[in-house]
Structures are given as C-alpha cells and as structure tokens.
Coordinates of C-alpha atoms and ligand atoms in Angstrom, one line a residue:
M1414 CA -0.3 0.1 -0.1
S1415 CA 1.3 3.3 -0.9
A1416 CA 2.1 6.1 1.8
R1417 CA -0.6 8.6 2.3
P1418 CA 0.3 12.0 0.6
K1419 CA 1.5 14.6 2.7
I1420 CA -1.1 17.8 2.7
F1421 CA -1.5 21.2 3.7
G1422 CA -1.4 20.2 7.7
H1423 CA 2.2 18.8 6.8
L1424 CA 3.1 22.2 5.3
M1425 CA 1.8 23.9 8.3
T1426 CA 4.0 22.0 10.7
E1427 CA 7.0 21.3 8.6
V1428 CA 7.3 24.9 6.6
I1429 CA 4.9 27.6 7.7
R1430 CA 5.2 27.3 11.7
K1431 CA 9.0 26.8 11.7
G1432 CA 9.7 30.2 9.4
T1433 CA 11.1 28.4 6.4
C1434 CA 8.1 29.7 4.3
V1435 CA 9.1 31.7 1.6
S1436 CA 5.7 33.0 0.5
C1437 CA 6.5 31.5 -3.2
G1438 CA 2.8 30.8 -3.7
S1439 CA 3.5 27.4 -5.0
C1440 CA 1.1 25.5 -2.8
A1441 CA -1.5 28.1 -3.8
A1442 CA -0.9 27.6 -7.6
V1443 CA -0.9 23.7 -7.7
C1444 CA -4.0 23.4 -5.3
P1445 CA -6.7 21.8 -7.6
V1446 CA -9.5 22.8 -5.7
K1447 CA -8.0 26.3 -5.0
S1448 CA -8.2 25.9 -1.1
I1449 CA -4.9 27.8 -0.6
E1450 CA -4.6 31.5 -0.1
L1451 CA -1.9 33.6 0.7
D1452 CA -2.7 36.2 3.7
A1453 CA 0.3 38.9 3.5
G1454 CA 2.7 36.2 2.6
T1455 CA 1.4 33.3 4.6
P1456 CA -0.3 30.5 3.1
K1457 CA -3.8 29.6 4.6
L1458 CA -6.6 26.8 3.8
V1459 CA -9.6 28.3 2.9
G1460 CA -11.6 25.6 1.5
L1461 CA -11.9 21.9 1.2
C1462 CA -8.7 20.1 1.4
V1463 CA -9.2 16.6 -1.0
A1464 CA -5.8 15.2 0.2
C1465 CA -4.0 15.2 -2.8
G1466 CA -0.6 16.2 -1.5
M1467 CA 0.1 18.7 -4.5
C1468 CA 0.8 21.5 -2.1
H1469 CA 3.5 19.5 0.0
A1470 CA 5.4 18.0 -3.2
N1471 CA 5.3 21.4 -4.8
C1472 CA 6.9 23.5 -1.6
P1473 CA 10.6 24.3 -2.0
S1474 CA 11.0 24.6 1.2
V1475 CA 10.6 20.9 2.1
G1476 CA 13.2 18.5 1.3
F1477 CA 14.7 20.2 -2.0
D1478 CA 17.3 17.7 -3.0
E1479 CA 19.7 19.8 -5.3
A1480 CA 21.4 17.0 -7.1
E1481 CA 18.0 15.3 -7.7
M1482 CA 16.6 18.9 -9.0
E1483 CA 19.9 19.2 -11.3
N1484 CA 19.4 15.7 -12.8
L1485 CA 16.0 16.9 -13.5
V1486 CA 16.1 20.1 -14.7
Y1487 CA 19.6 19.8 -16.6
G1488 CA 20.0 16.2 -17.1
R1489 CA 23.3 16.2 -14.9
V1490 CA 24.7 17.2 -11.5
R1491 CA 27.2 20.3 -11.5
E1492 CA 30.8 19.8 -12.0
E1493 CA 33.6 20.9 -9.6
G1494 CA 33.7 24.1 -11.6
E1495 CA 30.1 25.0 -10.8
A1496 CA 30.1 23.9 -7.1
H1497 CA 29.0 27.7 -6.4
L1498 CA 27.1 29.2 -9.2
G1499 CA 25.5 26.0 -10.1
V1500 CA 25.2 24.1 -13.4
H1501 CA 25.9 26.9 -16.5
M1502 CA 27.2 26.9 -19.8
A1503 CA 28.5 30.6 -20.0
I1504 CA 28.2 34.2 -18.4
Y1505 CA 27.7 37.4 -20.2
A1506 CA 27.4 41.5 -19.2
V1507 CA 24.6 42.5 -21.2
K1508 CA 23.2 46.0 -21.6
S1509 CA 19.8 47.1 -23.1
K1510 CA 20.2 49.0 -26.2
D1511 CA 16.6 50.5 -25.9
E1512 CA 16.1 54.3 -24.0
A1513 CA 12.6 53.1 -22.8
V1514 CA 14.2 50.2 -21.2
L1515 CA 17.1 51.7 -19.5
A1516 CA 14.6 54.4 -18.2
S1517 CA 12.6 52.0 -16.2
C1518 CA 15.0 49.0 -15.4
Q1519 CA 16.9 48.2 -12.5
D1520 CA 20.5 47.5 -14.0
G1521 CA 21.4 46.6 -17.6
G1522 CA 17.7 45.9 -18.5
A1523 CA 18.7 42.3 -19.2
V1524 CA 15.8 41.0 -17.9
S1525 CA 13.0 43.3 -19.3
S1526 CA 14.7 42.9 -22.8
L1527 CA 14.5 39.0 -22.7
L1528 CA 10.8 39.4 -21.7
I1529 CA 10.0 42.0 -24.8
N1530 CA 11.6 39.5 -27.2
F1531 CA 9.8 36.7 -25.8
L1532 CA 6.6 38.2 -26.3
S1533 CA 7.7 39.5 -29.9
E1534 CA 8.5 35.6 -30.7
G1535 CA 5.2 34.6 -29.9
G1536 CA 5.0 34.2 -26.1
D1537 CA 1.7 34.8 -24.6
G1538 CA 2.1 36.3 -21.2
V1539 CA 5.2 36.9 -19.0
V1540 CA 4.8 36.6 -15.0
V1541 CA 7.0 39.6 -13.3
T1542 CA 6.3 41.6 -9.9
G1543 CA 4.5 44.8 -10.1
L1544 CA 3.3 47.3 -7.3
E1545 CA -0.2 47.2 -5.8
E1546 CA -1.9 50.3 -6.9
D1547 CA -3.4 51.5 -3.7
A1548 CA -0.6 50.5 -1.4
V1549 CA 2.9 51.7 -0.9
W1550 CA 5.7 49.2 -2.4
V1551 CA 3.6 46.1 -1.9
A1552 CA 5.0 43.8 -4.1
T1553 CA 2.3 41.7 -6.3
P1554 CA 2.5 39.3 -9.0
V1555 CA 1.6 40.6 -12.8
V1556 CA 0.6 38.9 -15.9
A1557 CA 2.3 41.4 -18.2
S1558 CA 1.6 40.6 -22.6
S1559 CA 2.9 44.0 -24.2
K1560 CA 6.4 46.1 -23.7
E1561 CA 4.5 48.7 -21.9
E1562 CA 3.5 46.2 -19.5
V1563 CA 6.8 44.5 -18.9
L1564 CA 8.5 48.1 -18.5
A1565 CA 5.5 49.2 -15.9
S1566 CA 6.9 46.2 -13.6
A1567 CA 10.8 46.6 -14.2
G1568 CA 12.9 47.4 -11.2
T1569 CA 13.6 45.6 -8.1
K1570 CA 11.0 45.1 -5.2
Y1571 CA 13.1 44.0 -1.9
T1572 CA 10.0 42.8 -0.6
S1573 CA 8.5 39.3 -1.8
S1574 CA 5.9 38.7 -4.0
P1575 CA 4.1 35.3 -4.6
T1576 CA 5.1 34.9 -8.0
L1577 CA 3.9 31.5 -8.3
V1578 CA 0.4 32.4 -7.3
G1579 CA 1.0 34.8 -10.8
V1580 CA 1.7 31.7 -12.7
G1581 CA -1.0 29.8 -11.9
S1582 CA -3.3 32.9 -12.6
A1583 CA -1.5 33.1 -15.7
V1584 CA -2.5 29.7 -16.8
S1585 CA -6.2 29.0 -15.4
D1586 CA -7.4 32.7 -15.0
Y1587 CA -5.7 34.2 -18.3
A1588 CA -5.5 30.8 -20.2
R1589 CA -2.0 31.6 -21.3
G1590 CA -0.3 28.7 -22.8
N1591 CA 3.3 29.9 -23.8
I1592 CA 5.0 31.9 -20.3
A1593 CA 8.1 33.3 -19.4
V1594 CA 8.4 33.6 -15.7
V1595 CA 10.7 35.8 -13.6
G1596 CA 11.8 35.0 -10.0
T1597 CA 13.9 34.9 -6.9
P1598 CA 16.0 31.8 -6.5
C1599 CA 13.3 30.3 -3.9
Q1600 CA 10.7 31.1 -6.7
M1601 CA 12.8 29.2 -9.3
R1602 CA 13.2 26.5 -6.9
G1603 CA 9.5 26.2 -6.5
L1604 CA 8.7 26.5 -10.3
S1605 CA 11.2 23.8 -11.2
R1606 CA 9.3 21.3 -8.8
I1607 CA 6.3 22.4 -10.5
V1608 CA 7.4 21.8 -13.9
T1609 CA 9.8 18.8 -13.4
G1610 CA 9.1 17.4 -9.8
E1611 CA 7.4 14.3 -8.9
K1612 CA 3.8 15.5 -8.7
A1613 CA 4.4 18.0 -11.6
D1614 CA 1.2 20.3 -12.3
A1615 CA 0.7 19.2 -16.4
K1616 CA -1.0 22.6 -17.0
I1617 CA 1.7 24.8 -15.8
R1618 CA 4.6 22.4 -17.2
D1619 CA 3.1 23.0 -20.7
A1620 CA 2.7 26.6 -20.4
V1621 CA 6.3 27.8 -18.9
D1622 CA 8.6 28.2 -21.9
L1623 CA 11.5 30.2 -20.1
K1624 CA 12.5 30.6 -16.6
I1625 CA 14.5 33.6 -15.7
G1626 CA 15.7 33.8 -12.2
L1627 CA 17.3 37.0 -9.9
L1628 CA 20.4 37.0 -8.3
C1629 CA 19.2 37.2 -4.7
M1630 CA 20.8 37.8 -1.2
E1631 CA 17.7 39.0 0.9
T1632 CA 14.1 40.3 1.1
F1633 CA 12.7 42.4 3.7
N1634 CA 9.7 42.0 5.7
H1635 CA 7.3 44.7 4.2
E1636 CA 6.0 45.8 7.5
S1637 CA 9.1 46.3 9.4
F1638 CA 10.8 47.8 6.0
M1639 CA 8.2 50.5 5.7
E1640 CA 8.6 51.1 9.7
Y1641 CA 12.5 51.6 9.2
L1642 CA 12.2 53.7 6.3
D1643 CA 9.6 55.7 8.1
G1644 CA 12.0 56.1 11.2
A1645 CA 14.7 57.1 8.9
G1646 CA 12.8 60.1 7.8
V1647 CA 12.3 58.4 4.2
D1648 CA 8.7 59.0 2.7
A1649 CA 8.5 55.3 1.0
S1650 CA 5.4 56.5 -1.4
K1651 CA 8.0 59.5 -2.8
V1652 CA 10.5 56.4 -3.4
S1653 CA 11.1 55.9 -7.2
K1654 CA 13.7 53.3 -6.9
F1655 CA 15.6 51.4 -4.2
E1656 CA 18.9 49.5 -5.1
I1657 CA 21.7 47.9 -2.8
K1658 CA 25.1 48.8 -4.1
S1659 CA 28.8 48.3 -2.8
G1660 CA 27.7 47.4 0.5
R1661 CA 25.2 50.4 0.5
F1662 CA 21.2 50.6 0.7
I1663 CA 19.9 53.3 -1.5
A1664 CA 16.4 55.2 -1.7
H1665 CA 15.9 57.4 -4.6
T1666 CA 13.8 59.9 -4.0
G1667 CA 13.4 62.1 -6.9
S1668 CA 15.3 65.4 -7.1
D1669 CA 16.4 65.0 -3.4
E1670 CA 19.9 63.4 -2.8
P1671 CA 19.1 59.8 -2.3
Y1672 CA 18.8 58.0 1.0
S1673 CA 22.0 56.2 1.5
V1674 CA 23.1 53.7 4.3
K1675 CA 24.9 50.6 5.0
L1676 CA 23.5 47.7 4.3
S1677 CA 24.3 46.3 7.6
K1678 CA 21.8 48.9 9.2
V1679 CA 18.9 47.3 7.2
K1680 CA 19.4 43.9 7.6
D1681 CA 17.3 43.8 11.0
N1682 CA 14.4 43.9 8.2
V1683 CA 15.2 40.8 6.6
R1684 CA 12.8 37.8 6.7
P1685 CA 13.6 34.9 8.6
C1686 CA 13.3 32.5 6.0
C1687 CA 16.0 34.1 3.8
H1688 CA 18.6 33.0 6.7
S1689 CA 18.0 29.7 5.9
C1690 CA 18.6 30.1 2.3
S1691 CA 21.6 29.1 0.6
D1692 CA 20.6 29.6 -3.3
F1693 CA 22.1 33.1 -4.3
T1694 CA 22.2 32.8 -8.2
S1695 CA 18.8 30.8 -8.7
E1696 CA 20.4 28.0 -9.7
F1697 CA 17.5 26.4 -11.1
A1698 CA 16.4 28.5 -14.0
D1699 CA 17.5 28.9 -17.8
L1700 CA 19.0 32.1 -17.2
S1701 CA 19.8 33.7 -13.7
V1702 CA 20.6 37.7 -13.7
G1703 CA 21.8 40.1 -11.3
N1704 CA 24.1 43.4 -11.0
V1705 CA 27.4 42.1 -9.1
G1706 CA 30.0 41.1 -11.3
T1707 CA 29.4 43.9 -13.8
P1708 CA 30.0 47.6 -13.9
D1709 CA 27.1 49.8 -13.1
G1710 CA 24.3 49.9 -15.8
W1711 CA 25.1 46.3 -16.7
S1712 CA 23.5 43.1 -15.9
T1713 CA 25.5 39.8 -15.2
V1714 CA 23.7 36.8 -17.1
I1715 CA 24.3 33.6 -16.2
V1716 CA 23.2 31.1 -18.9
R1717 CA 22.4 27.7 -17.8
N1718 CA 21.0 25.7 -20.8
E1719 CA 20.2 25.6 -24.3
R1720 CA 17.0 27.4 -23.6
G1721 CA 18.5 30.1 -21.9
D1722 CA 21.0 30.3 -24.6
A1723 CA 18.6 30.5 -27.3
A1724 CA 16.8 32.9 -25.4
L1725 CA 19.6 35.7 -25.1
K1726 CA 20.9 35.1 -28.6
A1727 CA 17.3 35.6 -29.7
T1728 CA 17.3 38.7 -28.0
E1729 CA 20.7 39.8 -29.3
K1730 CA 19.7 39.2 -32.9
A1731 CA 16.8 41.3 -32.5
G1732 CA 18.9 44.2 -31.6
L1733 CA 17.8 44.6 -28.2
I1734 CA 20.9 44.1 -26.0
D1735 CA 24.7 44.6 -26.2
V1736 CA 26.1 41.0 -25.1
K1737 CA 29.6 40.5 -24.1
P1738 CA 31.2 37.1 -22.8
L1739 CA 32.9 37.1 -19.3
E1740 CA 35.5 34.3 -19.2
K1741 CA 34.9 32.0 -15.7
D1742 CA 38.0 33.4 -14.1
D1743 CA 37.2 37.1 -15.0
K1744 CA 38.2 39.2 -12.0
D1745 CA 34.7 41.2 -11.9
L1746 CA 33.0 37.6 -11.1
E1747 CA 34.8 36.8 -8.1
I1748 CA 32.5 38.7 -6.2
V1749 CA 29.6 36.6 -7.6
T1750 CA 31.2 33.4 -6.5
K1751 CA 32.3 34.8 -3.4
L1752 CA 28.7 36.1 -2.2
A1753 CA 27.3 32.6 -3.4
K1754 CA 29.9 30.9 -1.1
K1755 CA 29.0 33.4 1.9
K1756 CA 25.2 32.9 1.3
R1757 CA 25.4 29.0 1.6
K1758 CA 28.1 29.2 4.5
D1759 CA 25.7 31.5 6.2
A1760 CA 22.6 29.5 5.6
E1761 CA 24.3 26.1 7.0
K1762 CA 25.4 28.4 9.9
H1763 CA 22.2 29.2 10.9
L1764 CA 20.6 25.9 10.2
A1765 CA 23.4 24.2 12.5
S1766 CA 22.3 26.7 15.3
E1767 CA 18.3 25.6 15.4
Ligands
FAD1964 C1 14.4 40.5 -4.0 C2 15.8 40.7 -4.9 C3 17.1 40.8 -4.6 C4 18.2 40.9 -5.2 N1 19.4 40.7 -4.7 C5 20.3 41.1 -5.5 C6 21.8 41.0 -4.8 O1 22.0 40.7 -4.1 N2 22.9 40.5 -6.0 C7 22.5 41.1 -7.2 O2 23.7 41.1 -8.2 N3 21.4 40.9 -7.8 C8 20.2 40.9 -6.8 N4 18.9 41.1 -7.4 C9 18.8 41.4 -8.9 C10 18.8 42.6 -9.4 O3 18.2 43.7 -8.6 C11 18.1 43.1 -10.7 O4 16.9 42.4 -10.6 C12 18.7 42.2 -11.7 O5 20.2 42.7 -11.9 C13 17.9 42.3 -13.0 O6 18.4 43.6 -13.5 P1 17.3 44.2 -14.9 O7 18.1 45.7 -15.3 O8 18.2 43.1 -16.0 O9 16.1 44.0 -14.7 P2 14.7 44.7 -14.7 O10 14.7 44.7 -16.2 O11 14.4 45.8 -14.0 O12 13.8 43.7 -14.7 C14 13.7 43.1 -13.1 C15 12.6 42.2 -13.0 O13 12.9 41.5 -11.8 C16 11.2 41.4 -11.5 N5 11.2 41.7 -10.0 C17 11.4 42.9 -9.3 N6 11.2 42.6 -8.0 C18 10.8 41.2 -7.8 C19 10.6 40.6 -6.5 N7 10.7 40.7 -5.8 N8 10.8 39.1 -6.7 C20 10.7 38.7 -8.1 N9 10.7 39.3 -9.2 C21 11.0 40.8 -9.0 C22 10.4 42.8 -12.2 O14 9.0 42.3 -12.0 C23 11.1 42.7 -13.5 O15 10.4 41.7 -14.4 C24 17.7 40.8 -6.8 C25 16.6 41.2 -6.9 C26 15.5 41.0 -6.1 C27 14.0 40.9 -6.9
SF4_1965 S1 -6.3 19.7 -1.7 FE1 -4.2 18.9 -2.0 S2 -3.1 20.9 -2.7 FE2 -5.1 21.7 -1.9 S3 -4.7 21.7 0.4 FE3 -5.4 19.6 -0.1 S4 -3.5 18.4 -0.1 FE4 -2.8 20.8 -0.4
SF4_1966 S1 5.1 26.2 -1.4 FE1 5.8 28.1 -0.9 S2 4.2 29.7 -0.1 FE2 3.5 27.6 0.0 S3 4.3 26.9 2.1 FE3 5.6 25.9 0.7 S4 7.3 27.9 0.6 FE4 5.3 28.6 1.5
SF4_1967 S1 17.0 34.9 0.3 FE1 16.5 33.2 -0.8 S2 14.1 32.8 0.6 FE2 15.0 34.6 0.4 S3 13.8 36.0 -1.1 FE3 16.2 35.6 -1.7 S4 15.8 33.4 -3.0 FE4 13.9 33.8 -1.3

C-alpha cells in the first residue's frame, strides 16, 4: 500500500510554523480545488482539502534535493567548477540598447529585454512583479503581455511577492499557454518542482517556456521595512527606486539627495526564511540575472542551458541588447562566487544553530 500523501497540515507544521515559508505561492498555484490563499505572504487553507498532496510535494522548503533537481532540470549534476554558481554554460555582461528599457530597469535591463523579445516571438504572457495600486511598495504578481506592461513592472522590489500564484493565474485565469516567469531563487526552486517534480502540474508545465531567475541575497519584511524607512525620515511613497550597491542600501526619492545607508543597518528587516536560504544565483532557471560582477548599468547573465542560450541569442539578434562574454576566471566575477559561497555558508551556520 502506498503511503498517504503529505497535505496542507504537514506544510503548516514542517514549513509555515517553522518560519521557513518563502511565500512563493507554489502551494496555492497547484492546489486543484483552489483551497489555499496567501494572506500577507502566509498560506492559509480557505476551503476543502481533498488530500491530494500537491501543495506539499511542490513546496521548495521541504526536502529539496539539489542533485536530484539538477538531474531533472539539466540532465546532469554540477561539475567541480560549478560548485558555487550551479550548472551553467556561459556568463555574459548584458545591456539594453533601448532608451525606454534603460529608463525603467534596475541595472542593464537584461530581464526586461529578454521578456520583450519573448513576447515578440509569440510568447503570450510573462509573469513579473509589479506594485499594488493603492498601497506603498507592496509587491504583487503581474501577468504582462506587452512591452509597456513589462516596463511598468521593471525594477527591483526588495520585498517578496507570491510569483507562483501569478503563474497559476496566468495559466488558469488568463488561459496563457506560452509564458516566461521571472523570480527569485526560492521561486525558481518552487517553479522547478511544479514543472519537473514528482507531482508536476501538467498545465503549468506545458505553459512555462522560459525561467529567468534573479540573483538574491535577501528580501525584507514589508511591515518592518516600511517602519524602518519611516523612522529614517524616508517617505516610501516618494521613492522611485531602491537599490543595493557596494554594501549600501539606497532609496532614490526624485530630485533630493538619495537616502543611503550601510546595508548592515537594514539587515534587521530581512525575512526569517532568508537566513536559511543557500541559493544566491537562482541555480534552477534557464538564465540567472543580477548586478554584481559587471559595471554599473550592466546586468550579469548566467546562461544555464540551451533554452537560456537561445533566448539570449534571439534577444541579441533582434538588436535589443549588447552582449559581452565573460571568462569564468574574469576578475569582476569573483564577487559573484564570493557572495554565493557566503550565502551557502551562512545558511548552513543558521541551520546548525537551530
Ligand atoms: C529581492 C531581490 C534581491 C536581489 N538581490 C540581488 C543581489 O544581492 N545581488 C545581485 O547582483 N542582484 C540582486 N537582485 C537582482 C537585481 O536587483 C536585478 O533584478 C537584476 O540585476 C536584473 O536587472 P535588470 O535591469 O536586468 O532587470 P529589469 O529589466 O529591471 O527587470 C527586473 C525584473 O525583476 C522583477 N522583480 C522585481 N522585484 C521582484 C521580486 N521581489 N520578486 C520577483 N521578481 C521581481 C520585475 O518584475 C522585473 O521583471 C535582486 C533582485 C531581487 C528581486
Ligand atoms: S487539496 Fe491538495 S493541494 Fe489543496 S490543500 Fe489539500 S493537499 Fe494541498
Ligand atoms: S509552497 Fe511556498 S508559499 Fe507554500 S508553504 Fe511552501 S514556501 Fe510557503
Ligand atoms: S534570500 Fe532566498 S528565501 Fe529569501 S527571497 Fe531570496 S531566494 Fe527567497
């Protein structure tokens, strides 16, 4: 007799109450009876549970076996030289050639350019992270289908958004059958489970064509982040862009001098789940994009598989981006490896101290 599947109650005890829920929304996206909703980032059972086990099987925070997932996603495990950055083919410095993209994006606009090209090649939706209209800097999933919509959601939100709820919605509510998804490493892990795992969701698997992961060291708890800004005299409603650069946290507030403080000063706002997260470079995606490793105004793009390579080359061929290959031993890339090592070590230390 096969063992009974683990269900939402197990997620409650093994993940949510332990503080390791990353609020990715994977559980809600795959629940066949739509009985899970996220309330301020916390999954809640809001209806009947038919004990199918989909939510537990697709949660990135339970028993995630990296080698098993590497085999499923890439058909091989990482080699010795890939210990810190995960499976990859090549690394590039990328910059958009489009003034409209450069005016809206966070760094070099690689992500938005890839998405714009994906839509122009027949993709019928991209799941990105925008801001709620009647709230201050509350990140929310958005299903975009035009260049304008992609650019309206460009730029980094340093709080979390349940991206995979957006993926579920793109497929079920908007009937999109060919989508790209942008997300943090934890979200890419959830998505990889949904599309390749033991209990994959067939509809989502068939719809997801491109996975773009972001580099991510941490995200902030929205409430305490807003309180922090308030205490520091920063009117968050006037902030046009947040960024983390050279160890400093910066809030741009229009014409005034930007608010800038040592990153360590805002670390108290980091979500508890991020302390046990070991993935800096979105190790389970077609492409991973960040800012460290390349000069200001450029994006660092790690191409992990053929799908990622094809997406980058097509975007370059369409004339949307400048692309410069980076050697694996490029001096500037050392910081990416250093941060990836640090994140893994810090997570191990944190888990050992529990
Ligand atoms: C929470 C967070 C932490 C990060 N930390 C680092 C870091 O430590 N080091 C580093 O090198 N890079 C980090 N990045 C990546 C960096 O900020 C840029 O997203 C990346 O360089 C791409 O720049 P771009 O100009 O190509 O992106 P753009 O063209 O501006 O596109 C950015 C895309 O990211 C999406 N997005 C924004 N916020 C979120 C979010 N919270 N969750 C999911 N998707 C989102 C947007 O909707 C958009 O589609 C982080 C990103 C996030 C979201
Ligand atoms: S029905 Fe399935 S996915 Fe939904 S809560 Fe129950 S076990 Fe989880
Ligand atoms: S699937 Fe994501 S949102 Fe759901 S419990 Fe796991 S980590 Fe939290
Ligand atoms: S640090 Fe890890 S858990 Fe936190 S948002 Fe980034 S990828 Fe997710």
